[in-house]
Short mmCIF file of C-alpha atoms and ligand atoms in Angstrom, two decimals:
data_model
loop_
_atom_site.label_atom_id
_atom_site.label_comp_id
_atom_site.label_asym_id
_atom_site.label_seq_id
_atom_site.Cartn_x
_atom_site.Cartn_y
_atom_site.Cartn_z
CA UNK A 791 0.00 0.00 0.00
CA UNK A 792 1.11 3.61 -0.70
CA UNK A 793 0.68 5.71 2.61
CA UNK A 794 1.33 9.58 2.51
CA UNK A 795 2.40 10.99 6.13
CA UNK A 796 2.13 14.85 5.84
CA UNK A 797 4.22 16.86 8.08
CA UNK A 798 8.23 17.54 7.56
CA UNK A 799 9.35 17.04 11.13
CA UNK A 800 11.43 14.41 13.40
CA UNK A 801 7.73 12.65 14.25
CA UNK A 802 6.74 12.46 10.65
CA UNK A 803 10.03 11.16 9.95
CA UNK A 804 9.63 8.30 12.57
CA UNK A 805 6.11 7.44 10.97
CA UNK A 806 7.89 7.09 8.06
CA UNK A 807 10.13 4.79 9.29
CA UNK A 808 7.48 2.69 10.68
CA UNK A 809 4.78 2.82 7.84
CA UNK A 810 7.93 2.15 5.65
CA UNK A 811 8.22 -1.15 7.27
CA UNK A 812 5.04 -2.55 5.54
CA UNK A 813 4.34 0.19 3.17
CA UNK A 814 5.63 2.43 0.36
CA UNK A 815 5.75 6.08 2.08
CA UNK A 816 5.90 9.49 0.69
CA UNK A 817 5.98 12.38 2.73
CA UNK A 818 4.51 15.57 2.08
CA UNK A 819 6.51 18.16 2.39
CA UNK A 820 8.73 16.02 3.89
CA UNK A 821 12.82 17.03 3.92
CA UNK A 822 15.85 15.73 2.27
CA UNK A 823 17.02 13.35 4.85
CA UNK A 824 14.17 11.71 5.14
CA UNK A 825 14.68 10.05 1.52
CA UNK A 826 15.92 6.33 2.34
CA UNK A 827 15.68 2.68 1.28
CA UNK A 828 14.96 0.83 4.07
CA UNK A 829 16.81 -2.56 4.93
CA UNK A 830 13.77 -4.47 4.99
CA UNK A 831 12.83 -3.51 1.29
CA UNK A 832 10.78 -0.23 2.75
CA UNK A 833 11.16 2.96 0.74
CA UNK A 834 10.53 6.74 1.76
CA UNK A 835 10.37 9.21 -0.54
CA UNK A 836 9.54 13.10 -0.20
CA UNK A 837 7.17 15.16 -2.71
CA UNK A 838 6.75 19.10 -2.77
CA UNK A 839 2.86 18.57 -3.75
CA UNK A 840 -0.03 19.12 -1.45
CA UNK A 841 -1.84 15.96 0.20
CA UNK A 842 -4.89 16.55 -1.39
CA UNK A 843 -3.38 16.34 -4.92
CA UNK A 844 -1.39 12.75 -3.77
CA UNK A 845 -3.03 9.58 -4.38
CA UNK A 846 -2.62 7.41 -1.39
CA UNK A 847 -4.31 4.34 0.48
CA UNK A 848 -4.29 6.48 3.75
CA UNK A 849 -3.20 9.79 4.93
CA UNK A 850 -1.38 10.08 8.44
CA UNK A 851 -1.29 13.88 9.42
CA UNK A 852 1.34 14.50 11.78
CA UNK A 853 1.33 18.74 12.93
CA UNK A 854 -1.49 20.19 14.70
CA UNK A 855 -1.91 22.99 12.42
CA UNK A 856 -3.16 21.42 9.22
CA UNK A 857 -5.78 19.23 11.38
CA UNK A 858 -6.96 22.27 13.02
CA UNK A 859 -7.12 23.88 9.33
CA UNK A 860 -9.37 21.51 8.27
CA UNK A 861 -7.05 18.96 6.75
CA UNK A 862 -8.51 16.22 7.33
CA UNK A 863 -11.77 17.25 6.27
CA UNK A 864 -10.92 18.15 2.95
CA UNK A 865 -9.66 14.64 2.04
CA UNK A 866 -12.14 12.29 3.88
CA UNK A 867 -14.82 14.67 1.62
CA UNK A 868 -12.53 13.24 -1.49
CA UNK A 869 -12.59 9.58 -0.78
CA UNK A 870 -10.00 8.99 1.01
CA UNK A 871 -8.62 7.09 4.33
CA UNK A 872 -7.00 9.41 7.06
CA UNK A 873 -5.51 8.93 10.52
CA UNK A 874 -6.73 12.38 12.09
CA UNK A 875 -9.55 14.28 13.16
CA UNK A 876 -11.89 16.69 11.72
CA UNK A 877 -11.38 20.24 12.50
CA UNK A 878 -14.48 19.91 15.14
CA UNK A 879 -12.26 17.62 16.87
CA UNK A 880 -9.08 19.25 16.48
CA UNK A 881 -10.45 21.86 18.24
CA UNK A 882 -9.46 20.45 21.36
CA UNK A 883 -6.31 21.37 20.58
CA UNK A 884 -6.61 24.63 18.63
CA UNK A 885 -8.33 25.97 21.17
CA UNK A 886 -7.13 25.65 25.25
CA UNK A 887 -10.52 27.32 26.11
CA UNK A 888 -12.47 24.49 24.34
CA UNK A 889 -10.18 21.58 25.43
CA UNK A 890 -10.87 23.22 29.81
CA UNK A 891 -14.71 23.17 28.63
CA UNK A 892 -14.68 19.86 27.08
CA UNK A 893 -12.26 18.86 30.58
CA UNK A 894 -15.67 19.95 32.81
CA UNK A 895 -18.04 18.62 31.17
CA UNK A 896 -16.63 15.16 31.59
CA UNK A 897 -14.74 15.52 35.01
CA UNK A 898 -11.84 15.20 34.45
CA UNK A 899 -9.68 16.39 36.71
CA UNK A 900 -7.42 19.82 35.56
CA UNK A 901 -5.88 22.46 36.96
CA UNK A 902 -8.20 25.66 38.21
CA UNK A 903 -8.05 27.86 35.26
CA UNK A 904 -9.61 30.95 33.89
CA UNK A 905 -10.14 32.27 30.36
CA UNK A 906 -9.65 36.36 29.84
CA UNK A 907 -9.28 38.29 27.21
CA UNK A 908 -9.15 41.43 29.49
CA UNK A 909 -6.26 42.36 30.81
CA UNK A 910 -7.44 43.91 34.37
CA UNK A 911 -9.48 40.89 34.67
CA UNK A 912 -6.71 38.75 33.98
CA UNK A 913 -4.40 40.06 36.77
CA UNK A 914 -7.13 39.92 39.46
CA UNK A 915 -7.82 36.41 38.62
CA UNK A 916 -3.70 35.74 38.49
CA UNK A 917 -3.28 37.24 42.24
CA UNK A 918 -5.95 35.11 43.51
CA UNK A 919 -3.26 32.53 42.77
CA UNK A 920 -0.97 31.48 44.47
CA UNK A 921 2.52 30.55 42.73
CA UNK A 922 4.06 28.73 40.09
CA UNK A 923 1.76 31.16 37.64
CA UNK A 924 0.92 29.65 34.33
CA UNK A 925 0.14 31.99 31.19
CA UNK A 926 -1.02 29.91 28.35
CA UNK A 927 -2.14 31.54 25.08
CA UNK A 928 -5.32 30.11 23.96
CA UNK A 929 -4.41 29.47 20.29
CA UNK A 930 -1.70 27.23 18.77
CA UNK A 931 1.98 28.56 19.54
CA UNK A 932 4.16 25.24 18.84
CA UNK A 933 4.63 24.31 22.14
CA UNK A 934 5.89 27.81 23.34
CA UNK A 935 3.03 29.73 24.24
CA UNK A 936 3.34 28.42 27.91
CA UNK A 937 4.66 30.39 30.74
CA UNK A 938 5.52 28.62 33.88
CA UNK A 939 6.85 31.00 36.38
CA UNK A 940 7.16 32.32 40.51
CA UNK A 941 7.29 35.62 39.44
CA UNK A 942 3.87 37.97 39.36
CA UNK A 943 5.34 40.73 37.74
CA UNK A 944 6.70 38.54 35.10
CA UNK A 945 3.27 36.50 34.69
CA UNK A 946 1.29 40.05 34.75
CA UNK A 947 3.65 41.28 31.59
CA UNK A 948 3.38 38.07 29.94
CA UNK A 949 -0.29 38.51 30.12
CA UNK A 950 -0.15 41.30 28.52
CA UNK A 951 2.43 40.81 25.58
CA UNK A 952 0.06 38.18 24.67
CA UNK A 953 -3.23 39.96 25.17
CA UNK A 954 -1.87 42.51 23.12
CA UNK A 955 -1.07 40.49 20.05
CA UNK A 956 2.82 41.02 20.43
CA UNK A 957 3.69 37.78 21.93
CA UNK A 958 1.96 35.13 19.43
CA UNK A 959 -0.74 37.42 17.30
CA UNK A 960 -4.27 36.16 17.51
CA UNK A 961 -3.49 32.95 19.45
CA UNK A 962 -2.29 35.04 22.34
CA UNK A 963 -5.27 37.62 22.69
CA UNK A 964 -7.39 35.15 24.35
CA UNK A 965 -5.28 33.64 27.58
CA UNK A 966 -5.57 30.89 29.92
CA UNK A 967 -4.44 31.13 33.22
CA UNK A 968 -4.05 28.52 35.76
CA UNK A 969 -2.83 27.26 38.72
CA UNK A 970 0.35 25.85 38.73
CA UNK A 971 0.76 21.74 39.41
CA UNK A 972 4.03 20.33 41.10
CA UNK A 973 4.76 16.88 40.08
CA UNK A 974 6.20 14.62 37.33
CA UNK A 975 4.94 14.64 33.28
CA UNK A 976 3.69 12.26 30.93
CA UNK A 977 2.19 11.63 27.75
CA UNK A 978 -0.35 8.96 27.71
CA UNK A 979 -1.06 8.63 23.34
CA UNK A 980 -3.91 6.24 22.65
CA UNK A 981 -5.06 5.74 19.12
CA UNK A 982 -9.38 5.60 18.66
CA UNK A 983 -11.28 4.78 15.50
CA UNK A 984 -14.06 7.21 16.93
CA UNK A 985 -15.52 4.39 19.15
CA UNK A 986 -12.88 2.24 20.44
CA UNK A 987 -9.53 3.62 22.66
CA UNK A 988 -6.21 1.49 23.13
CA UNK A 989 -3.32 2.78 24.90
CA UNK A 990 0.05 3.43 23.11
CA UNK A 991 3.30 2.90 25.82
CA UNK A 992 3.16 6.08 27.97
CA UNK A 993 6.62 8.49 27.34
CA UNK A 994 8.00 11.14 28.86
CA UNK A 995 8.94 14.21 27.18
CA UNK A 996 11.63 17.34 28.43
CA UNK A 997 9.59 20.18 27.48
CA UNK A 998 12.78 22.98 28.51
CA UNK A 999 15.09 23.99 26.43
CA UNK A 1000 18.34 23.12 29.30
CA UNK A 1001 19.20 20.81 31.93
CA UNK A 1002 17.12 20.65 34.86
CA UNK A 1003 14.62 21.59 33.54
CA UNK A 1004 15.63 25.32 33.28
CA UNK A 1005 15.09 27.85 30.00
CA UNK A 1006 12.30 28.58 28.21
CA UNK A 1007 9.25 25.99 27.06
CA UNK A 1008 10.07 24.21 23.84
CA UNK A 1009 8.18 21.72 21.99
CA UNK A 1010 9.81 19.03 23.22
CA UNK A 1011 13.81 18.53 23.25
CA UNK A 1012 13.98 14.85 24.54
CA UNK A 1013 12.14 11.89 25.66
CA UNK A 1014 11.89 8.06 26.47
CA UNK A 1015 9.63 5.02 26.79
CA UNK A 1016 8.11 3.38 28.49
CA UNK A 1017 8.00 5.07 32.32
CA UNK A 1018 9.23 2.62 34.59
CA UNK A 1019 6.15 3.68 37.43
CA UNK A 1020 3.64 3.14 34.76
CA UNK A 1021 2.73 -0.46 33.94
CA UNK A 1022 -0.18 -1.99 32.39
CA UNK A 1023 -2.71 -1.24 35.32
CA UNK A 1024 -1.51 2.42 35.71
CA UNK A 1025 -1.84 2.80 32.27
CA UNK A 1026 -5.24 1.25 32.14
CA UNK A 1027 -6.48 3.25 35.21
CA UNK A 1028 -4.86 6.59 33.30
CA UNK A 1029 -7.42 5.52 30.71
CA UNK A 1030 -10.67 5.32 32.25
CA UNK A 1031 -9.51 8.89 34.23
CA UNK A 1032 -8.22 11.00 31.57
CA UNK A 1033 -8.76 9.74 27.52
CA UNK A 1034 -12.59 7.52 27.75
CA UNK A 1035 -14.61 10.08 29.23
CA UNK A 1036 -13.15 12.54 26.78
CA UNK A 1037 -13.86 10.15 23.90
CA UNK A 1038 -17.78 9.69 25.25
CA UNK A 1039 -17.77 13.53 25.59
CA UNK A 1040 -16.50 14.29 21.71
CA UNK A 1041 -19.13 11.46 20.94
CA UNK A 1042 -22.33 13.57 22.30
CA UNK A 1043 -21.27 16.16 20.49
CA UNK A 1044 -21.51 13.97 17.92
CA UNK A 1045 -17.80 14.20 16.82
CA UNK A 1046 -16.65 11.09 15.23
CA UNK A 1047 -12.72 11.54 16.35
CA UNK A 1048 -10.19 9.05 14.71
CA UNK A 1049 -7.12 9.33 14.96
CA UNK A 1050 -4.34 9.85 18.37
CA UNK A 1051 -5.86 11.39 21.26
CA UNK A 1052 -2.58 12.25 23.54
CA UNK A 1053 -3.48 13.46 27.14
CA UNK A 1054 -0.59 15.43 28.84
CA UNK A 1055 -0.72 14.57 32.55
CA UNK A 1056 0.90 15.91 35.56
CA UNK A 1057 1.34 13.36 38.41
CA UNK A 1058 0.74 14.90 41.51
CA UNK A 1059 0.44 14.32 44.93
CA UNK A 1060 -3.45 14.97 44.86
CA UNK A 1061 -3.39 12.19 41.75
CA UNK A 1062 -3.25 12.78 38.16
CA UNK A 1063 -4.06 15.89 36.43
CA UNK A 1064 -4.29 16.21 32.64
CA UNK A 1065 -2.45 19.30 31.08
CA UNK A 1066 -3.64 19.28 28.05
CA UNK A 1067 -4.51 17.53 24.80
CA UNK A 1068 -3.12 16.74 21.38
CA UNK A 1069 -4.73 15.70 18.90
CA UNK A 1070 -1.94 13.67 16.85
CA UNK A 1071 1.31 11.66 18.02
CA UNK A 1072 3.95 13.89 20.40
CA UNK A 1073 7.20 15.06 18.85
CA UNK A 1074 9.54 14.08 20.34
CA UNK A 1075 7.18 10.61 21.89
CA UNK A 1076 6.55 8.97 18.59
CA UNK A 1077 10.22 8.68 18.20
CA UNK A 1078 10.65 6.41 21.21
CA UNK A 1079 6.89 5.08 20.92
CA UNK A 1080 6.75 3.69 17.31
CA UNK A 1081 10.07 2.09 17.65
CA UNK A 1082 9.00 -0.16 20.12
CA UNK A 1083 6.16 -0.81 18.41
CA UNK A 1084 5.81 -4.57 17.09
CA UNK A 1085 2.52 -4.79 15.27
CA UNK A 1086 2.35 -3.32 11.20
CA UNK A 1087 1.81 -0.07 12.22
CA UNK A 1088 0.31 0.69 8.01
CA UNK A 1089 -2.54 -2.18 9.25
CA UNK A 1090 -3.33 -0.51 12.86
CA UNK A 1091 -3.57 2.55 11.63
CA UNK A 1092 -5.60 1.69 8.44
CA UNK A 1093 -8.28 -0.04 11.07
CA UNK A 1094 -8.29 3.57 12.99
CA UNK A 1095 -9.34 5.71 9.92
CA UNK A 1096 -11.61 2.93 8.66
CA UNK A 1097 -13.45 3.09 12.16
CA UNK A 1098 -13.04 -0.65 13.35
CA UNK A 1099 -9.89 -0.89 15.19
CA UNK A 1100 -9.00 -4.46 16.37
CA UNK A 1101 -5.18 -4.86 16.68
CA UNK A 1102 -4.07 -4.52 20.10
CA UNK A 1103 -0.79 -2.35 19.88
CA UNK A 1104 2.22 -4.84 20.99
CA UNK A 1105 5.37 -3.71 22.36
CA UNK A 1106 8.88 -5.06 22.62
CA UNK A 1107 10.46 -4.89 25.64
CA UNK A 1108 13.13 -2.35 24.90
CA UNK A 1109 13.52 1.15 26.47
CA UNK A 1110 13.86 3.91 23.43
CA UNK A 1111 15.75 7.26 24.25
CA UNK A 1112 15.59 10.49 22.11
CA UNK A 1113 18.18 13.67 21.87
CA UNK A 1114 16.94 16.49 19.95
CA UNK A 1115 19.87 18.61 18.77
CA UNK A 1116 18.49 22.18 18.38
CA UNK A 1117 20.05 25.02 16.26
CA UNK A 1118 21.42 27.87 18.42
CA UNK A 1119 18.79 30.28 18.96
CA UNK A 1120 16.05 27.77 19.26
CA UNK A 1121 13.33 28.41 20.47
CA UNK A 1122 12.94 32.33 19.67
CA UNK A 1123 15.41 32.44 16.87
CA UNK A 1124 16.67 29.52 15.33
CA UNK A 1125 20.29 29.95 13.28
CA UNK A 1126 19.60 28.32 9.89
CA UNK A 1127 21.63 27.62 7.24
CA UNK A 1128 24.90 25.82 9.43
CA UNK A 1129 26.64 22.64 7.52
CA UNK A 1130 25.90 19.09 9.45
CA UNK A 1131 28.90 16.48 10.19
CA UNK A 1132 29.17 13.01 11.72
CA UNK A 1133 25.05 11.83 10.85
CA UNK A 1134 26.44 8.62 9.47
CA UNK A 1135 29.07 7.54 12.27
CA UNK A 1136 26.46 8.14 14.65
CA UNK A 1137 24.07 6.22 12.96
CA UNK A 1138 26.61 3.43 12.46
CA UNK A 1139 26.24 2.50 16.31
CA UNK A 1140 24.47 -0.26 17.65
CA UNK A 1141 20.83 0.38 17.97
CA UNK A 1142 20.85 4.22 17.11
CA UNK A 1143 19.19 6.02 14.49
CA UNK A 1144 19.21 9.28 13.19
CA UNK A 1145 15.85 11.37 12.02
CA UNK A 1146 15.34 14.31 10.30
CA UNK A 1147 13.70 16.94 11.78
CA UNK A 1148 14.58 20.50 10.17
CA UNK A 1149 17.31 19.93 7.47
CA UNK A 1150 18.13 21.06 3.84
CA UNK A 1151 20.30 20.81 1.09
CA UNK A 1152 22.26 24.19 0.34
CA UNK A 1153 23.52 25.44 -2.73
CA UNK A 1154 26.41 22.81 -3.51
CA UNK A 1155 24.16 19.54 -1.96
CA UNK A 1156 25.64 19.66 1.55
CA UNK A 1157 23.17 18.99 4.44
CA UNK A 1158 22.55 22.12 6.41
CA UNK A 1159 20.17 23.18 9.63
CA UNK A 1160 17.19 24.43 8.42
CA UNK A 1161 14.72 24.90 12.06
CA UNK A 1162 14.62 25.15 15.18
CA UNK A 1163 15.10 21.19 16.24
CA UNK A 1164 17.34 19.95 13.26
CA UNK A 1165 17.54 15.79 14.44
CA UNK A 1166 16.72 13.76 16.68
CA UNK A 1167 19.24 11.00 17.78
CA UNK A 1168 17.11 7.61 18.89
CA UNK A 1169 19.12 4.90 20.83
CA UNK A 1170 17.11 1.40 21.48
CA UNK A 1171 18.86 -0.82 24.22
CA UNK A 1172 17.34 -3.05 26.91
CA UNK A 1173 17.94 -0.62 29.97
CA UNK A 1174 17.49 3.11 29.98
CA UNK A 1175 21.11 3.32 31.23
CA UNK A 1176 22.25 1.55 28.09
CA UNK A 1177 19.82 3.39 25.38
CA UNK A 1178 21.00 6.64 27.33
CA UNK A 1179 24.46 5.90 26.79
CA UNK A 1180 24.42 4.87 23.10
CA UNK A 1181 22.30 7.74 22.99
CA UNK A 1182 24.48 10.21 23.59
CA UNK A 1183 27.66 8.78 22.27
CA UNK A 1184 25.48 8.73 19.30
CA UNK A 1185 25.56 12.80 19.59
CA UNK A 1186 28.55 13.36 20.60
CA UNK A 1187 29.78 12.48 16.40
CA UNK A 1188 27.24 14.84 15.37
CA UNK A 1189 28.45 18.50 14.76
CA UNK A 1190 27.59 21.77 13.29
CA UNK A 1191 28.09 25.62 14.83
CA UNK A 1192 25.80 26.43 17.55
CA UNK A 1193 24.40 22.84 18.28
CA UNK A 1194 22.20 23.16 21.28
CA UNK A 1195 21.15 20.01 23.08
CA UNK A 1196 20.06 18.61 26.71
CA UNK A 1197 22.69 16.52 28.50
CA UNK A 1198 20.20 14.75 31.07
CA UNK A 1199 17.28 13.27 29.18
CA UNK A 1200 16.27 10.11 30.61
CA UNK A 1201 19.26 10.85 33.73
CA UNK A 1202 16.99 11.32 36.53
CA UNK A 1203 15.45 8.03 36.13
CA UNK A 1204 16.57 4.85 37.96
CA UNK A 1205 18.62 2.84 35.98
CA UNK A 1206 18.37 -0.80 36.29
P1 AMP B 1906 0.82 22.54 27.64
O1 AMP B 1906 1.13 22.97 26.23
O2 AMP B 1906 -0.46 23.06 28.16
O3 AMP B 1906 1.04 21.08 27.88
O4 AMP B 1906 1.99 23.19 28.51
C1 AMP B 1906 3.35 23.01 28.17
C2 AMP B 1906 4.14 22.66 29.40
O5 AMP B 1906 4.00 23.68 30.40
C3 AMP B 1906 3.67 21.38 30.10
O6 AMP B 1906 4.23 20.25 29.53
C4 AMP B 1906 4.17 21.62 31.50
O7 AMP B 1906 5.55 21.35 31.61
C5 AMP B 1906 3.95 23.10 31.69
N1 AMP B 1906 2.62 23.34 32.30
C6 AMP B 1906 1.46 23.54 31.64
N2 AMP B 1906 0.44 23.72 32.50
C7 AMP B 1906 0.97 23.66 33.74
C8 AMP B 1906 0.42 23.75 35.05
N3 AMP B 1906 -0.87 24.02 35.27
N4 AMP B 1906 1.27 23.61 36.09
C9 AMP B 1906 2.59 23.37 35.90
N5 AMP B 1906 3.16 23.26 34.69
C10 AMP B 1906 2.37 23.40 33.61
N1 LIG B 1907 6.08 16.82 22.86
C1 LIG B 1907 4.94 17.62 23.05
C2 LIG B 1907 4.08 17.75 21.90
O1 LIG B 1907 4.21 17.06 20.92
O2 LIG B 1907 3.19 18.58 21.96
#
C-alpha cells in the first residue's frame, strides 16, 4: 500500500520509518534526509505537492496545524482514508478554552483555570493565585506559548504581551491562566477509531530547552519510553480517568474523532491531572513510541481511519531514548543555514538512528540546519542506562556551529 504521512518534522520522519516497514511512504513536504531505502525492502520518498493532490491508500497527518485547518476534512470529503480528526475535533487542541470546557463537562480532573481576554481581569484572577503562575495563550503557539513562572510581575507582563497580540498574534489575545501543578509529566497517546480507545506505551517528554529543567518551554527537546512507574494497570487506570470520558464527551457532540488522542498529565500528589490535549502523536514521543512498536503499524492505523480498530498495539520490551539537537537560537530564533557532520558515524552505532527533523540541502548539496530542532538521535537498548548511553555517544559524532542540546534526558530516572 502507498501511505502519505504529511508533516516535515522528526515525528513524521519516525512514521515514516514505521509505515515504511510494511508500506511504500511518501511524505509531504517532507525534507531531504528523510529520503531512504529501508533494509527491509521499505522505501521513503519526499514530494513538494499538497496531500490533497497525492493519491494514497491512507493519509497520516502529523502537525497540529493542518488538522486544526481543516485537513482532514478536505480529504475524507474526497474519498479517502486518514488517521486524524476533523477540525471539530481538532479543536481540542486549537483551542485551550475548548479543550478546559470539554475537561468539565466530563470531570476530568485539571488544573483551576480561567479564560480572559481582558487584561485587568486577567491580573485579578492571576493574584488570587498562588505561585508557580501559568500563562497559556489560547491558540496554537508550537509548544511555546506556555509560561511557567514564581514571578507575578513577570506572569502580569506576559499577560499582557500576549493579550496585546505582540507575543503570538491572535493565538495570544485570548489567555488561559491557571494554577500551577508540582509533580512529574507524561504523555499517555492512545489511538481511537471514533468508538474504540487502546493505549500506546506512555513516554516522557523534556519540554525545557536546558538541563534541569531550566530555560524557556520548547516543543519538546527529549524523551523516552516506556515510564518505569507506569505499567499496564496504571496505564489502564490513566485511561478510564483521563482519555474515555473525553472520547464519550466528543461522541455527544456527535464528533466522530479518529485518529491519536494524547493526554498530557501531571502526576501529583493529589493524583493525576491532565495538562492538556493533542490531537496527533507527540514530537519528540513517537520517536521512542513507534520504535517499540511490534505490530504493522500501516494495518493498525488503516483499522483507525476505517473506524473498526481491532489490533491490540504490541510492544517489545526495549527502552527507546531520544536527543533532539536544536540550532542555536532555538526556540525564539533559530540559526539556519549551518553545515551538518558526523550523521552517518552516529548512525553506524548499535541500535541508534538518526531522524530528520529540520534539514536542507544548500547550494552545492551539503546537508545544512534548516529549524529550530534539526535531528533527533534515537538509541534502542534493553535498559534506559544503556539506550541513554548509546544515545548520547550517538551525539557526541554529530556537529555543526551552535548545536544546542540537553545533557540529562532520561538521567533522573533509575537505571536498572
Ligand atoms: P501545555 O502545552 O499546556 O502542555 O503546557 C506546556 C508545558 O508547560 C507542560 O508540559 C508543563 O511542563 C507546563 N505546564 C502547563 N500547565 C501547567 C500547570 N498548570 N502547572 C505546571 N506546569 C504546567
Ligand atoms: N512533545 C509535546 C508535543 O508534541 O506537543
Amino acid at each position: 500500500m502507498r501511505v502519505c504521512v504529511v508533516g516535515s518534522g522528526g515525528r513524521e520522519h519516525a512514521l515514516a520509518v514505521a509505515l515504511a516497514r510494511t508500506a511504500e511512504v511518501v511524505v509531504t513536504p517532507g525534507n531531504p534526509g528523510m529520503v531512504q531505502e529501508l533494509p527491509g525492502g521499505g522505501r521513503i520518498s519526499i514530494t513538494d505537492a499538497p496531500p490533497e493532490e497525492l493519491s494514497a491508500g491512507l493519509f497520516v497527518v502529523g502537525p497540529e496545524v493542518p488538522l486544526v485547518e481543516g485537513l482532514a476534512d478536505r480529504l475524507r470529503a474526497a474519498g479517502h482514508q486518514v488517521v486524524g480528526p476533523g477540525a471539530d475535533g481538532a479543536r481540542l487542541e486549537g483551542s485551550k478554552a475548548f479543550m478546559k470546557e470539554l475537561l468539565a463537562e466530563a470531570r476530568i480532573p485539571t488544573a483551576r483555570f480561567g479564560v480572559f481576554d481582558d487584561l485587568a481581569e486577567a491580573g485579578e484572577f492571576l493574584r488570587s493565585l498562588s505561585p508557580p503562575w501559568v500563562v497559556k495563550t489560547d491558540g496554537l503557539a508550537g509548544g511555546k506559548g506556555v509560561l511557567v513562572t514564581d514571578s507575578l510581575p513577570e506572569a502580569l507582563k506576559d499577560v499582557e504581551a500576549k493579550l496585546s497580540g505582540r507575543a503570538f498574534g491572535e493565538a495570544g489575545r485570548r489567555v488561559v491562566l491557571e494554577e500551577g501543578l508540582v509533580g512529574t509529566e507524561c504523555s499517555l497517546l492512545a489511538l481511537t477509531d471514533g468508538s474504540r480507545v487502546l493505549p500506546l506505551l506512555p513516554a516522557q517528554d523534556f519540554k525545557r530547552l536546558r538541563d534541569g529543567g531550566q530555560g524557556p518551554n520548547t516543543g519538546g527537546m527529549g524523551s523516552y519510553c516506556p515510564v518505569a512507574d507506569l505499567g499496564s494497570a496504571e496505564v489502564d487506570s490513566l485511561m478510564e480517568l483521563s482519555v474515555e470520558p473525553l472520547l464519550f464527551a466528543l461522541r455527544r457532540r456527535g464528533i466522530d474523532y479518529r485518529g491519536v488522542l494524547y493526554a498530557g498529565l501531571m502526576l501529583t500528589e493529589e493524583g493525576p491531572r491532565v495538562l492538556e490535549y493533542n490531537v496527533r502523536f507527540g514530537d519528540p514521543e513517537a520517536q521512542v513510541v513507534l520504535p517499540l512498536h511490534t505490530e504493522d503499524l500501516t494495518a493498525v492505523l488503516s483499522e483507525v481511519a476505517a473506524g473498526h480498530l481491532r489490533t491490540e498495539p504490541r510492544f517489545s520490551a526495549a527502552t527507546a531514548l531520544c536527543v533532539v539537537l536544536a540550532a542555536e537560537g532555538y526556540p525564539e530564533n533559530p540559526r539556519r543555514g549551518d553545515p551538518i557532520t558526523g550523521i552517518e558515524k552516529a548512525s553506524s552505532l548499535q541500535g541508534v538512528s538518526v531522524l530528520h527533523a529540520g534539514t536542507d540541502l544548500d547550494a552545492e548539496g551539503r546537508l545544512v540546519t534548516a529549524g529550530g530542532r534539526v535531528l533527533d538521535v534515537v538509541a534502542e537498548a534493553g535498559t534506559i542506562g544503556e539506550a541513554r548511553h548509546r544515545a548520547y555517544q550517538a551525539v557526541g559524532h554529530i556537529h555543526w556551529d551552535g548545536i544546542t542540546y540537553r545533557s540529562d534526558i532520561g538521567a533522573e530516572v533509575p537505571v536498572a
